C-alpha cells in the first residue's frame, strides 16, 4: 500500500510540479480535488499506464515499468480429478494383469470360463459360449457371452478383470467383421 501511495505522489509531482503537496493535503482532507481527476481515478489511471517524454529526465526507467504479477493458471478440478482417476485405473489394471494372465478377448471368440459362484465360494462353474460384445472401460471392461442352455439362448455379462473369473480359455475364434454380434440372437445355433 505504501508503494502505491508513493507512486501516486510521484505522479502528482510530475504532473502538477511544486503545488503537489498543497493539492495532496487538500485532496486528502476532502475539501479540494486535483483538477480533472479524483484521487481514486488518479490512482487507477496512473497505475495502469505512464507517459514520459524524452525531455523529462525526472522519471527513472525502473520506476516507469510497473510490476505485473504472473498470471496464475487454475486448472479445472473436474479435469484434474478425471486425470487422477485414469492413472489409478491404469495402475489397478496392471496390478490385476500381474496377478493372473488376462487374454485379449474379442467378439467372435468361443471361450470357456471357470467362474467362482459368489454365493458358494468353493464351487466353480464352467461357462462356454461365444463372445458377442466387448466394452472397453479400463478396469470396468466387460464382455458379453451368448450360449445355449436347454435350447434357450442365454447371455451373460462378465467383468474382464473380475476376481471371480478363475480361468479364461479360448477354444476357437471365428472370423467376424463386426464389433457387436447381436445378430446372433436371431440365429438358433450360433456356436456351430
PDB file of C-alpha atoms in Angstrom:
ATOM      1  CA  UNK A   1       0.000   0.000   0.000  1.00  0.00           C
ATOM      2  CA  UNK A   2       2.901   2.332   0.791  1.00  0.00           C
ATOM      3  CA  UNK A   3       4.331   1.737  -2.688  1.00  0.00           C
ATOM      4  CA  UNK A   4       1.021   2.745  -4.255  1.00  0.00           C
ATOM      5  CA  UNK A   5       0.845   5.993  -2.282  1.00  0.00           C
ATOM      6  CA  UNK A   6       4.486   6.813  -3.137  1.00  0.00           C
ATOM      7  CA  UNK A   7       3.752   6.151  -6.789  1.00  0.00           C
ATOM      8  CA  UNK A   8       0.679   8.405  -6.729  1.00  0.00           C
ATOM      9  CA  UNK A   9       2.743  11.129  -5.020  1.00  0.00           C
ATOM     10  CA  UNK A  10       5.458  10.812  -7.661  1.00  0.00           C
ATOM     11  CA  UNK A  11       2.943  11.050 -10.475  1.00  0.00           C
ATOM     12  CA  UNK A  12       1.316  14.111  -8.893  1.00  0.00           C
ATOM     13  CA  UNK A  13       4.751  15.747  -8.717  1.00  0.00           C
ATOM     14  CA  UNK A  14       5.435  15.094 -12.393  1.00  0.00           C
ATOM     15  CA  UNK A  15       2.016  16.406 -13.397  1.00  0.00           C
ATOM     16  CA  UNK A  16       1.490  19.419 -11.126  1.00  0.00           C
ATOM     17  CA  UNK A  17       5.049  20.357 -10.125  1.00  0.00           C
ATOM     18  CA  UNK A  18       5.668  22.246  -6.864  1.00  0.00           C
ATOM     19  CA  UNK A  19       1.993  22.585  -5.907  1.00  0.00           C
ATOM     20  CA  UNK A  20       1.753  18.798  -5.315  1.00  0.00           C
ATOM     21  CA  UNK A  21       1.899  18.801  -1.529  1.00  0.00           C
ATOM     22  CA  UNK A  22      -0.661  21.581  -1.315  1.00  0.00           C
ATOM     23  CA  UNK A  23      -3.037  19.652  -3.643  1.00  0.00           C
ATOM     24  CA  UNK A  24      -2.451  16.332  -1.876  1.00  0.00           C
ATOM     25  CA  UNK A  25      -3.131  17.833   1.556  1.00  0.00           C
ATOM     26  CA  UNK A  26      -6.325  19.483   0.317  1.00  0.00           C
ATOM     27  CA  UNK A  27      -7.363  16.311  -1.553  1.00  0.00           C
ATOM     28  CA  UNK A  28      -6.895  14.100   1.495  1.00  0.00           C
ATOM     29  CA  UNK A  29      -8.986  16.417   3.688  1.00  0.00           C
ATOM     30  CA  UNK A  30     -11.805  16.150   1.186  1.00  0.00           C
ATOM     31  CA  UNK A  31     -12.155  19.915   0.557  1.00  0.00           C
ATOM     32  CA  UNK A  32     -10.362  20.089  -2.759  1.00  0.00           C
ATOM     33  CA  UNK A  33      -9.648  17.598  -5.527  1.00  0.00           C
ATOM     34  CA  UNK A  34      -6.970  17.524  -8.191  1.00  0.00           C
ATOM     35  CA  UNK A  35      -8.180  19.335 -11.309  1.00  0.00           C
ATOM     36  CA  UNK A  36      -9.572  16.830 -13.780  1.00  0.00           C
ATOM     37  CA  UNK A  37      -9.076  13.741 -11.581  1.00  0.00           C
ATOM     38  CA  UNK A  38     -10.430  12.397  -8.366  1.00  0.00           C
ATOM     39  CA  UNK A  39      -7.776  10.804  -6.092  1.00  0.00           C
ATOM     40  CA  UNK A  40      -9.214   7.328  -6.771  1.00  0.00           C
ATOM     41  CA  UNK A  41      -9.358   7.931 -10.527  1.00  0.00           C
ATOM     42  CA  UNK A  42      -5.805   9.263 -10.453  1.00  0.00           C
ATOM     43  CA  UNK A  43      -4.647   6.164  -8.628  1.00  0.00           C
ATOM     44  CA  UNK A  44      -6.428   3.831 -11.057  1.00  0.00           C
ATOM     45  CA  UNK A  45      -5.375   5.646 -14.216  1.00  0.00           C
ATOM     46  CA  UNK A  46      -1.751   6.124 -13.161  1.00  0.00           C
ATOM     47  CA  UNK A  47      -1.289   2.545 -12.029  1.00  0.00           C
ATOM     48  CA  UNK A  48      -2.189   1.207 -15.459  1.00  0.00           C
ATOM     49  CA  UNK A  49      -0.093   3.489 -17.686  1.00  0.00           C
ATOM     50  CA  UNK A  50       2.513   6.214 -17.519  1.00  0.00           C
ATOM     51  CA  UNK A  51       3.618   8.599 -20.239  1.00  0.00           C
ATOM     52  CA  UNK A  52       7.098  10.107 -20.441  1.00  0.00           C
ATOM     53  CA  UNK A  53       8.869  12.298 -22.932  1.00  0.00           C
ATOM     54  CA  UNK A  54      12.492  12.400 -23.942  1.00  0.00           C
ATOM     55  CA  UNK A  55      12.897  15.866 -22.377  1.00  0.00           C
ATOM     56  CA  UNK A  56      11.697  14.838 -18.903  1.00  0.00           C
ATOM     57  CA  UNK A  57      14.510  13.059 -17.084  1.00  0.00           C
ATOM     58  CA  UNK A  58      12.916  13.084 -13.639  1.00  0.00           C
ATOM     59  CA  UNK A  59      11.375   9.642 -14.104  1.00  0.00           C
ATOM     60  CA  UNK A  60      13.743   6.716 -13.740  1.00  0.00           C
ATOM     61  CA  UNK A  61      13.407   3.749 -16.136  1.00  0.00           C
ATOM     62  CA  UNK A  62      12.914   1.326 -13.233  1.00  0.00           C
ATOM     63  CA  UNK A  63      10.025   3.422 -11.894  1.00  0.00           C
ATOM     64  CA  UNK A  64       8.253   3.667 -15.247  1.00  0.00           C
ATOM     65  CA  UNK A  65       7.922  -0.111 -15.559  1.00  0.00           C
ATOM     66  CA  UNK A  66       5.039  -1.313 -13.432  1.00  0.00           C
ATOM     67  CA  UNK A  67       5.250  -4.711 -11.769  1.00  0.00           C
ATOM     68  CA  UNK A  68       2.720  -7.127 -13.218  1.00  0.00           C
ATOM     69  CA  UNK A  69       2.377 -10.288 -11.151  1.00  0.00           C
ATOM     70  CA  UNK A  70       2.453 -13.514 -13.164  1.00  0.00           C
ATOM     71  CA  UNK A  71      -0.953 -14.871 -14.062  1.00  0.00           C
ATOM     72  CA  UNK A  72      -1.822 -17.969 -12.097  1.00  0.00           C
ATOM     73  CA  UNK A  73      -3.408 -20.681 -14.190  1.00  0.00           C
ATOM     74  CA  UNK A  74      -6.146 -22.568 -12.427  1.00  0.00           C
ATOM     75  CA  UNK A  75      -6.955 -25.977 -13.833  1.00  0.00           C
ATOM     76  CA  UNK A  76     -10.499 -27.160 -13.798  1.00  0.00           C
ATOM     77  CA  UNK A  77     -10.902 -29.521 -10.889  1.00  0.00           C
ATOM     78  CA  UNK A  78     -13.086 -31.968 -12.786  1.00  0.00           C
ATOM     79  CA  UNK A  79     -10.348 -32.406 -15.412  1.00  0.00           C
ATOM     80  CA  UNK A  80      -7.698 -32.891 -12.734  1.00  0.00           C
ATOM     81  CA  UNK A  81      -9.845 -35.434 -10.907  1.00  0.00           C
ATOM     82  CA  UNK A  82     -10.539 -37.274 -14.152  1.00  0.00           C
ATOM     83  CA  UNK A  83      -6.811 -37.438 -14.896  1.00  0.00           C
ATOM     84  CA  UNK A  84      -6.079 -38.831 -11.426  1.00  0.00           C
ATOM     85  CA  UNK A  85      -8.819 -41.433 -11.861  1.00  0.00           C
ATOM     86  CA  UNK A  86      -7.323 -42.513 -15.192  1.00  0.00           C
ATOM     87  CA  UNK A  87      -3.920 -43.015 -13.547  1.00  0.00           C
ATOM     88  CA  UNK A  88      -5.442 -45.041 -10.693  1.00  0.00           C
ATOM     89  CA  UNK A  89      -7.454 -47.080 -13.204  1.00  0.00           C
ATOM     90  CA  UNK A  90      -4.312 -47.969 -15.197  1.00  0.00           C
ATOM     91  CA  UNK A  91      -2.471 -48.961 -12.021  1.00  0.00           C
ATOM     92  CA  UNK A  92      -5.346 -51.232 -10.956  1.00  0.00           C
ATOM     93  CA  UNK A  93      -5.415 -52.917 -14.393  1.00  0.00           C
ATOM     94  CA  UNK A  94      -1.641 -53.516 -14.271  1.00  0.00           C
ATOM     95  CA  UNK A  95      -1.963 -54.989 -10.783  1.00  0.00           C
ATOM     96  CA  UNK A  96      -4.641 -57.473 -11.918  1.00  0.00           C
ATOM     97  CA  UNK A  97      -2.599 -58.390 -15.015  1.00  0.00           C
ATOM     98  CA  UNK A  98       0.393 -59.030 -12.765  1.00  0.00           C
ATOM     99  CA  UNK A  99      -1.585 -61.417 -10.556  1.00  0.00           C
ATOM    100  CA  UNK A 100      -3.026 -63.591 -13.333  1.00  0.00           C
ATOM    101  CA  UNK A 101      -3.000 -63.955 -17.091  1.00  0.00           C
ATOM    102  CA  UNK A 102      -5.697 -61.948 -18.880  1.00  0.00           C
ATOM    103  CA  UNK A 103      -6.295 -62.933 -22.502  1.00  0.00           C
ATOM    104  CA  UNK A 104      -7.273 -60.421 -25.167  1.00  0.00           C
ATOM    105  CA  UNK A 105     -10.864 -61.451 -25.820  1.00  0.00           C
ATOM    106  CA  UNK A 106     -12.538 -60.196 -28.988  1.00  0.00           C
ATOM    107  CA  UNK A 107     -16.023 -60.668 -30.442  1.00  0.00           C
ATOM    108  CA  UNK A 108     -16.250 -63.939 -32.322  1.00  0.00           C
ATOM    109  CA  UNK A 109     -14.073 -65.902 -29.875  1.00  0.00           C
ATOM    110  CA  UNK A 110     -15.563 -69.022 -28.346  1.00  0.00           C
ATOM    111  CA  UNK A 111     -14.342 -69.041 -24.758  1.00  0.00           C
ATOM    112  CA  UNK A 112     -14.584 -71.325 -21.773  1.00  0.00           C
ATOM    113  CA  UNK A 113     -14.624 -69.664 -18.363  1.00  0.00           C
ATOM    114  CA  UNK A 114     -14.182 -71.086 -14.900  1.00  0.00           C
ATOM    115  CA  UNK A 115     -16.233 -68.783 -12.711  1.00  0.00           C
ATOM    116  CA  UNK A 116     -16.402 -68.838  -8.935  1.00  0.00           C
ATOM    117  CA  UNK A 117     -20.037 -68.722  -7.794  1.00  0.00           C
ATOM    118  CA  UNK A 118     -20.465 -65.707  -5.480  1.00  0.00           C
ATOM    119  CA  UNK A 119     -22.990 -67.495  -3.216  1.00  0.00           C
ATOM    120  CA  UNK A 120     -20.749 -70.526  -2.688  1.00  0.00           C
ATOM    121  CA  UNK A 121     -17.054 -69.648  -2.977  1.00  0.00           C
ATOM    122  CA  UNK A 122     -15.921 -73.295  -3.096  1.00  0.00           C
ATOM    123  CA  UNK A 123     -17.972 -74.070  -6.182  1.00  0.00           C
ATOM    124  CA  UNK A 124     -16.545 -73.244  -9.607  1.00  0.00           C
ATOM    125  CA  UNK A 125     -18.860 -73.399 -12.616  1.00  0.00           C
ATOM    126  CA  UNK A 126     -17.783 -73.720 -16.231  1.00  0.00           C
ATOM    127  CA  UNK A 127     -19.348 -71.436 -18.826  1.00  0.00           C
ATOM    128  CA  UNK A 128     -18.761 -71.909 -22.549  1.00  0.00           C
ATOM    129  CA  UNK A 129     -20.094 -69.509 -25.174  1.00  0.00           C
ATOM    130  CA  UNK A 130     -19.357 -67.085 -27.967  1.00  0.00           C
ATOM    131  CA  UNK A 131     -18.306 -63.524 -27.197  1.00  0.00           C
ATOM    132  CA  UNK A 132     -20.814 -61.244 -28.892  1.00  0.00           C
ATOM    133  CA  UNK A 133     -19.705 -57.892 -27.436  1.00  0.00           C
ATOM    134  CA  UNK A 134     -16.900 -56.206 -25.556  1.00  0.00           C
ATOM    135  CA  UNK A 135     -16.949 -52.822 -23.820  1.00  0.00           C
ATOM    136  CA  UNK A 136     -13.556 -51.275 -23.088  1.00  0.00           C
ATOM    137  CA  UNK A 137     -13.573 -49.099 -19.968  1.00  0.00           C
ATOM    138  CA  UNK A 138     -10.268 -49.681 -18.193  1.00  0.00           C
ATOM    139  CA  UNK A 139     -10.833 -51.632 -15.006  1.00  0.00           C
ATOM    140  CA  UNK A 140     -14.563 -51.841 -15.782  1.00  0.00           C
ATOM    141  CA  UNK A 141     -14.066 -53.636 -19.108  1.00  0.00           C
ATOM    142  CA  UNK A 142     -16.844 -56.158 -19.730  1.00  0.00           C
ATOM    143  CA  UNK A 143     -17.605 -58.817 -22.319  1.00  0.00           C
ATOM    144  CA  UNK A 144     -20.915 -60.490 -23.169  1.00  0.00           C
ATOM    145  CA  UNK A 145     -21.148 -64.234 -23.764  1.00  0.00           C
ATOM    146  CA  UNK A 146     -24.048 -65.958 -25.530  1.00  0.00           C
ATOM    147  CA  UNK A 147     -24.660 -69.658 -25.046  1.00  0.00           C
ATOM    148  CA  UNK A 148     -27.430 -72.195 -25.423  1.00  0.00           C
ATOM    149  CA  UNK A 149     -28.904 -73.712 -22.257  1.00  0.00           C
ATOM    150  CA  UNK A 150     -31.577 -76.366 -22.863  1.00  0.00           C
ATOM    151  CA  UNK A 151     -32.326 -74.935 -26.308  1.00  0.00           C
ATOM    152  CA  UNK A 152     -32.742 -71.394 -24.989  1.00  0.00           C
ATOM    153  CA  UNK A 153     -30.243 -68.641 -25.723  1.00  0.00           C
ATOM    154  CA  UNK A 154     -28.714 -67.136 -22.566  1.00  0.00           C
ATOM    155  CA  UNK A 155     -26.476 -64.075 -22.439  1.00  0.00           C
ATOM    156  CA  UNK A 156     -24.139 -63.345 -19.557  1.00  0.00           C
ATOM    157  CA  UNK A 157     -22.161 -60.189 -18.919  1.00  0.00           C
ATOM    158  CA  UNK A 158     -18.775 -60.634 -17.192  1.00  0.00           C
ATOM    159  CA  UNK A 159     -16.249 -58.064 -15.991  1.00  0.00           C
ATOM    160  CA  UNK A 160     -12.913 -58.937 -17.599  1.00  0.00           C
ATOM    161  CA  UNK A 161     -10.840 -58.150 -14.511  1.00  0.00           C
ATOM    162  CA  UNK A 162     -13.237 -59.731 -12.005  1.00  0.00           C
ATOM    163  CA  UNK A 163     -11.633 -61.785  -9.225  1.00  0.00           C
ATOM    164  CA  UNK A 164     -14.491 -64.319  -9.614  1.00  0.00           C
ATOM    165  CA  UNK A 165     -13.161 -65.407 -13.025  1.00  0.00           C
ATOM    166  CA  UNK A 166     -10.522 -68.009 -12.244  1.00  0.00           C
ATOM    167  CA  UNK A 167      -9.592 -69.051 -15.779  1.00  0.00           C
ATOM    168  CA  UNK A 168     -10.280 -67.916 -19.333  1.00  0.00           C
ATOM    169  CA  UNK A 169      -9.567 -70.315 -22.168  1.00  0.00           C
ATOM    170  CA  UNK A 170     -10.075 -69.539 -25.869  1.00  0.00           C
ATOM    171  CA  UNK A 171     -11.487 -72.669 -27.543  1.00  0.00           C
ATOM    172  CA  UNK A 172     -11.923 -71.271 -31.052  1.00  0.00           C
ATOM    173  CA  UNK A 173     -12.021 -67.936 -32.820  1.00  0.00           C
ATOM    174  CA  UNK A 174     -14.450 -67.240 -35.612  1.00  0.00           C
ATOM    175  CA  UNK A 175     -13.692 -64.593 -38.226  1.00  0.00           C
ATOM    176  CA  UNK A 176     -16.110 -61.698 -37.795  1.00  0.00           C
ATOM    177  CA  UNK A 177     -16.286 -58.237 -39.319  1.00  0.00           C
ATOM    178  CA  UNK A 178     -18.339 -56.529 -36.645  1.00  0.00           C
ATOM    179  CA  UNK A 179     -17.670 -55.242 -33.149  1.00  0.00           C
ATOM    180  CA  UNK A 180     -21.061 -56.363 -31.817  1.00  0.00           C
ATOM    181  CA  UNK A 181     -22.578 -59.678 -32.882  1.00  0.00           C
ATOM    182  CA  UNK A 182     -26.141 -59.016 -31.761  1.00  0.00           C
ATOM    183  CA  UNK A 183     -27.475 -60.558 -34.956  1.00  0.00           C
ATOM    184  CA  UNK A 184     -26.677 -63.966 -33.413  1.00  0.00           C
ATOM    185  CA  UNK A 185     -29.704 -63.523 -31.175  1.00  0.00           C
ATOM    186  CA  UNK A 186     -31.892 -64.336 -34.159  1.00  0.00           C
ATOM    187  CA  UNK A 187     -29.849 -67.421 -35.109  1.00  0.00           C
ATOM    188  CA  UNK A 188     -30.741 -70.697 -33.460  1.00  0.00           C
ATOM    189  CA  UNK A 189     -27.364 -72.465 -33.357  1.00  0.00           C
ATOM    190  CA  UNK A 190     -24.795 -69.725 -33.056  1.00  0.00           C
ATOM    191  CA  UNK A 191     -21.988 -71.983 -31.851  1.00  0.00           C
ATOM    192  CA  UNK A 192     -21.864 -74.152 -34.958  1.00  0.00           C
TER     193      UNK A 192
END
